[in-house]
Coordinates of C-alpha atoms in Angstrom, one line a residue:
V246 CA 95.1 50.6 58.1
A247 CA 98.4 52.5 57.8
H248 CA 100.9 51.9 60.6
E249 CA 103.4 54.6 61.5
R250 CA 107.0 53.4 61.3
T251 CA 109.3 54.6 64.0
T252 CA 113.0 54.3 64.4
S253 CA 115.0 54.7 67.6
A254 CA 118.6 54.7 68.7
A255 CA 120.2 54.9 72.1
V256 CA 123.7 55.4 73.5
T257 CA 124.2 54.7 77.2
A258 CA 127.3 55.8 79.2
I259 CA 127.8 53.6 82.3
F260 CA 130.1 54.5 85.1
E261 CA 131.1 51.9 87.7
R262 CA 133.0 52.4 91.0
R263 CA 134.2 49.6 93.2
L264 CA 133.6 49.9 97.0
G265 CA 135.9 47.5 98.7
K266 CA 136.3 43.9 97.5
R267 CA 132.6 43.0 97.0
A268 CA 130.5 46.1 96.4
Q269 CA 130.0 48.4 93.4
L270 CA 128.1 51.5 92.5
E271 CA 126.8 52.1 89.0
L272 CA 125.3 55.1 87.1
A273 CA 123.8 54.8 83.6
L274 CA 123.2 58.0 81.5
P275 CA 121.3 57.2 78.3
M276 CA 121.0 59.5 75.2
Q277 CA 118.0 58.6 73.0
S278 CA 116.8 59.5 69.6
V279 CA 113.3 58.6 68.5
G280 CA 111.8 59.5 65.1
G281 CA 108.6 58.9 63.0
S282 CA 106.5 60.7 60.4
G283 CA 109.4 63.0 59.4
S284 CA 110.1 64.3 62.9
R285 CA 112.8 63.2 65.4
Q286 CA 113.2 63.8 69.1
S287 CA 116.6 63.5 70.9
G288 CA 117.8 64.0 74.4
V289 CA 118.5 62.4 77.8
G290 CA 116.4 59.3 78.7
D291 CA 115.8 57.8 82.2
I292 CA 118.9 57.7 84.4
D293 CA 119.6 54.4 86.3
I294 CA 121.3 54.5 89.7
G295 CA 122.2 51.1 91.3
G296 CA 124.6 49.0 93.2
K297 CA 125.6 45.3 93.5
Y298 CA 127.2 43.1 96.0
V299 CA 129.1 39.7 95.6
L300 CA 127.3 37.1 97.6
H301 CA 129.6 34.2 96.7
A302 CA 132.8 33.8 94.7
D303 CA 134.9 30.7 94.1
N304 CA 138.0 31.5 92.2
R305 CA 139.0 27.8 92.0
A306 CA 135.7 26.8 90.4
S307 CA 135.4 30.1 88.5
R308 CA 131.9 30.8 89.9
I309 CA 130.3 34.1 91.1
L310 CA 126.9 35.1 92.4
T311 CA 125.9 38.7 92.7
A312 CA 122.8 40.6 94.0
G313 CA 122.0 44.1 93.0
F314 CA 119.4 46.7 92.4
E315 CA 118.7 49.6 90.1
I316 CA 116.5 52.7 90.5
R317 CA 115.1 54.2 87.3
V318 CA 114.8 58.0 87.6
P319 CA 112.2 59.4 85.2
S320 CA 114.6 62.1 83.9
G321 CA 113.5 61.8 80.3
N322 CA 110.7 63.6 78.6
S323 CA 108.1 60.8 78.0
D324 CA 105.9 63.2 76.0
R325 CA 108.7 63.3 73.4
G326 CA 109.2 59.6 73.5
L327 CA 112.3 59.8 75.8
G328 CA 112.1 57.6 78.7
A329 CA 109.2 55.7 80.3
G330 CA 107.8 58.6 82.3
F331 CA 107.8 56.8 85.7
A332 CA 110.2 55.6 88.3
A333 CA 110.9 52.0 88.9
I334 CA 112.8 49.7 91.3
E335 CA 114.7 46.7 89.8
P336 CA 116.2 44.1 92.0
Y337 CA 118.2 41.3 90.3
L338 CA 120.5 38.3 90.7
A339 CA 123.4 37.7 88.4
A340 CA 125.7 34.6 88.1
G341 CA 128.7 33.7 86.1
T342 CA 131.0 30.7 85.6
F343 CA 133.6 29.4 83.2
W344 CA 133.1 25.9 81.8
R345 CA 136.0 24.6 79.6
D346 CA 136.5 27.4 77.1
T347 CA 133.1 28.9 77.4
Y348 CA 131.8 31.8 79.5
I349 CA 128.4 31.4 80.9
Q350 CA 126.6 34.5 82.4
S351 CA 123.0 35.0 83.5
Q352 CA 120.8 37.6 85.1
L353 CA 117.3 37.5 86.5
K354 CA 115.6 40.9 87.1
L355 CA 112.2 42.0 88.4
E356 CA 111.0 45.5 87.4
F357 CA 108.5 47.2 89.8
P358 CA 107.2 50.5 88.4
W359 CA 106.5 53.0 91.1
R360 CA 102.8 53.7 91.7
R361 CA 101.7 51.8 88.5
P362 CA 99.3 48.9 88.0
Q363 CA 100.5 45.4 88.9
E364 CA 100.3 44.2 85.3
D365 CA 103.1 46.8 84.4
R366 CA 105.6 44.6 86.3
E367 CA 108.2 42.8 84.2
L368 CA 110.4 39.7 84.5
V369 CA 113.6 40.1 82.6
Y370 CA 116.2 37.4 82.1
N371 CA 119.4 37.2 80.1
I372 CA 121.7 34.1 79.5
Y373 CA 125.0 34.6 77.7
L374 CA 127.5 32.1 76.3
G375 CA 130.8 33.3 74.9
R376 CA 134.1 31.9 73.8
D377 CA 137.5 33.6 73.4
L378 CA 139.3 32.8 70.1
A379 CA 142.6 33.9 71.5
V380 CA 144.2 34.3 75.0
T381 CA 145.5 37.8 74.4
P382 CA 143.4 40.8 75.5
D383 CA 143.2 42.2 71.9
G384 CA 141.7 38.9 70.6
W385 CA 138.2 38.1 69.3
T386 CA 135.3 36.8 71.4
I387 CA 132.2 35.2 69.8
G388 CA 129.0 34.6 71.7
A389 CA 125.2 34.6 71.8
E390 CA 122.7 35.9 74.4
L391 CA 119.2 34.8 75.0
N392 CA 117.1 37.8 76.0
G393 CA 113.6 37.5 77.7
E394 CA 111.1 40.1 78.9
N395 CA 107.8 38.6 80.0
D396 CA 106.5 36.8 76.9
E397 CA 109.0 38.4 74.5
V398 CA 112.1 36.2 73.7
A399 CA 115.0 37.2 71.4
L400 CA 118.5 35.8 70.5
T401 CA 121.5 38.2 70.2
P402 CA 124.5 36.7 68.4
Q403 CA 127.6 39.0 68.8
V404 CA 131.3 39.5 68.4
R405 CA 133.7 41.3 70.6
K406 CA 137.2 42.6 69.8
G407 CA 139.9 44.0 72.1
V408 CA 141.2 47.3 70.6
T409 CA 144.4 47.6 72.7
R410 CA 146.9 45.0 73.7
T411 CA 146.3 45.8 77.4
G412 CA 142.5 45.1 77.1
A413 CA 141.7 48.6 78.3
L414 CA 139.5 49.2 75.3
A415 CA 137.1 46.8 73.6
V416 CA 134.2 47.0 71.2
A417 CA 131.3 44.6 70.5
L418 CA 128.5 44.4 67.9
G419 CA 125.5 42.1 67.7
V420 CA 122.0 41.8 66.3
R421 CA 118.9 41.1 68.4
V422 CA 116.6 38.8 66.5
P423 CA 113.0 38.2 67.9
L424 CA 112.1 34.5 68.4
V425 CA 108.5 34.9 69.4
N426 CA 105.8 37.7 69.1
R427 CA 107.6 39.1 66.1
E428 CA 104.8 41.5 65.3
E429 CA 105.6 43.3 68.6
Q430 CA 109.4 43.1 68.3
H431 CA 111.8 44.3 65.8
V432 CA 115.4 43.3 64.7
Q433 CA 117.8 45.6 66.5
W434 CA 121.6 46.3 66.1
V435 CA 123.3 46.5 69.5
G436 CA 126.8 47.1 70.6
Y437 CA 129.1 48.7 73.2
L438 CA 132.4 50.4 73.7
L439 CA 134.1 49.2 76.9
W440 CA 136.9 51.3 78.6
E441 CA 138.6 49.9 81.7
F442 CA 140.0 53.3 82.7
L443 CA 142.1 51.8 85.5
E444 CA 144.1 49.8 83.0
P445 CA 146.7 51.6 80.7
V446 CA 145.7 52.0 77.1
R447 CA 149.3 51.3 76.0
P448 CA 151.6 48.7 77.5
R449 CA 153.9 50.0 80.2
R450 CA 157.6 49.8 79.3

């Protein structure tokens, strides 16, 4: 039996806006490219609209707990392989702390597809451990993230580098390696460009 080999790539632009001291709005706009059998489809995927609120923060102990939600809008053309083709509501809890020289961040999310069978619901969790190799904003950070989605589990080792001395720009690159169900998962390259647009790109004189 011949299996069709497909390749996919996605770039997501995420806009975040603070509301007061504890709330934040988010908008994620993905651009996807899916190819197979000599053809390729590219375009906008499913847009995510969400918000989150800080439930607890302790600066002295470096702890934070956040609750949030995301609404997936089926803006992509699922017939072309762009987007899931249905709306979903995704509540989550996220927590973070700093232990010695290590960052610890975690997220637990439930995905409820709109008007879909109950078996389409998903449990998603991510646990990240990272360590700064320098105290300056343009230094290196190494880390690893455990990614789980129902019965699929993967590990994503990664590095992050500040591009500017102010920390306004940073880039990261990692590789997502399946740990179980490898016949249903594939090795993926992942990364991001972070722009803190409220911070100056160049140091103020």
